[in-house]
């Protein structure tokens, strides 16, 4: 019997899937990596996960992050530098808690850090902070972006020099509370047979500190041209919007949340509509899945996270792997384990 037991243990060990990539840093927990090439280096703008006494709830209270650290590296696979605290919650006049997934942009000698946080009323808003350096430190504006709400800003610079912010997230991200355009604390999630809630886009003003238009819905359609339903939860938008452009096409990618995929949909305009195309990244270890897609020296990379170091959903670690577009423009699905 003991020999049989040993054999079964060996076979379990053999079956345990091996990660395809290792955490970029191990001295702090990091998540939601938004990567950009600035000044010839790769800069990563992640959430900074921390241990907390706050209890777990369905709204993500356990993600109680209090600052941002920015990471950089000269090349993929190179040494990773942690530039220390780039922005602290206590220095954001309007914010009360939960610094969630950020993004960054550069324009005319200034770097911009965009980030969600709860305001004094517990409502998620999106703020902006500026610096002369991509690594910060960043100085926050006194108020959140007027008209902003929900979470997960992703700022995309189009080829014509226009900047757009994509944002939104359901469940803890509160998008269901904005169905009427006004905040409703009782706003319910959609039912399975109702149309799924849609992510938002707003063009940014020339100084990148405000919206130059009211946020609009981003339509995600199935192959038949119909809007996805809430019941299509293996395909519909949940959170973690990202935009990249490849050979003139716009690729809108996002997390499906409770089904844990990073999916993508393509279109011919930054505003969409976008047609669902498939999966970029299969579920990772840990509940959340959040990514960015960036071109570095002619190759494309997926930055993502899992919970390899901690084994706990709220203590994540960022990673990177190469991403491939097929000749027909589709993306080869990545599995983070082999
Ligand atoms: O990191 C906090 C939240 O978890 C992010 O805003 C979501 O996208 C999810 O990754």
Coordinates of N, CA and C in Angstrom, one line a residue, residues 57-59 118 121-124 149-150 169-190 197:
X57 N -15.1 40.1 1.0 CA -16.6 40.2 0.6 C -16.7 40.1 -0.9
X58 N -18.0 40.1 -1.4 CA -18.2 40.0 -2.8 C -17.8 41.2 -3.6
X59 N -17.6 42.4 -2.9 CA -17.2 43.6 -3.5 C -15.7 43.9 -3.6
X118 N -11.8 54.7 -4.1 CA -13.1 55.1 -3.6 C -13.0 56.5 -3.0
X121 N -17.4 59.0 -0.1 CA -18.7 58.4 0.0 C -18.7 56.9 -0.3
X122 N -17.5 56.4 -0.6 CA -17.4 55.0 -1.0 C -17.7 54.7 -2.4
X123 N -17.7 55.7 -3.3 CA -18.0 55.6 -4.7 C -16.7 55.5 -5.5
X124 N -16.5 54.5 -6.3 CA -15.3 54.5 -7.1 C -15.3 55.6 -8.1
X149 N -16.3 57.4 -13.1 CA -16.9 56.5 -12.2 C -16.3 55.1 -12.5
X150 N -16.6 54.2 -11.5 CA -16.2 52.8 -11.7 C -14.6 52.7 -11.7
X169 N -16.1 48.3 -14.5 CA -16.0 47.0 -14.0 C -17.3 46.7 -13.2
X170 N -17.9 45.5 -13.4 CA -19.1 45.2 -12.7 C -18.8 44.6 -11.3
X171 N -19.8 44.2 -10.5 CA -19.7 43.7 -9.2 C -19.0 44.8 -8.3
X172 N -17.8 44.5 -7.7 CA -17.1 45.4 -6.8 C -16.8 46.7 -7.6
X173 N -16.7 46.7 -8.9 CA -16.3 47.8 -9.7 C -17.5 48.8 -9.9
X174 N -18.7 48.4 -9.4 CA -19.9 49.3 -9.3 C -20.5 49.8 -10.6
X175 N -20.2 49.2 -11.7 CA -20.8 49.7 -13.0 C -22.3 49.5 -13.0
X176 N -22.8 48.5 -12.3 CA -24.3 48.2 -12.2 C -25.0 49.3 -11.5
X177 N -24.2 50.2 -10.7 CA -24.9 51.3 -10.0 C -25.0 52.5 -10.9
X178 N -24.6 52.5 -12.1 CA -24.6 53.6 -13.0 C -25.4 53.4 -14.2
X179 N -26.4 52.5 -14.2 CA -27.1 52.1 -15.4 C -27.9 53.3 -15.9
X180 N -28.4 54.2 -15.0 CA -29.2 55.3 -15.5 C -28.4 56.5 -15.8
X181 N -27.1 56.4 -15.6 CA -26.2 57.6 -15.8 C -26.0 58.3 -14.5
X182 N -26.8 58.0 -13.5 CA -26.6 58.6 -12.1 C -26.3 57.5 -11.1
X183 N -25.6 57.8 -10.1 CA -25.3 56.8 -9.1 C -26.5 56.3 -8.3
X184 N -26.7 55.0 -8.3 CA -27.8 54.3 -7.5 C -27.2 53.2 -6.7
X185 N -27.1 53.4 -5.4 CA -26.4 52.4 -4.5 C -27.1 51.0 -4.6
X186 N -28.4 51.0 -5.1 CA -29.1 49.8 -5.2 C -29.1 49.2 -6.6
X187 N -28.4 49.8 -7.5 CA -28.3 49.3 -8.9 C -27.9 47.8 -8.9
X188 N -28.8 47.0 -9.5 CA -28.6 45.6 -9.5 C -27.8 45.1 -10.7
X189 N -27.2 43.9 -10.6 CA -26.6 43.3 -11.8 C -27.6 42.9 -12.7
X190 N -27.3 42.7 -14.0 CA -28.2 42.3 -15.0 C -28.6 40.8 -14.8
X197 N -23.9 44.5 -19.1 CA -23.5 45.9 -19.0 C -22.2 46.1 -19.8

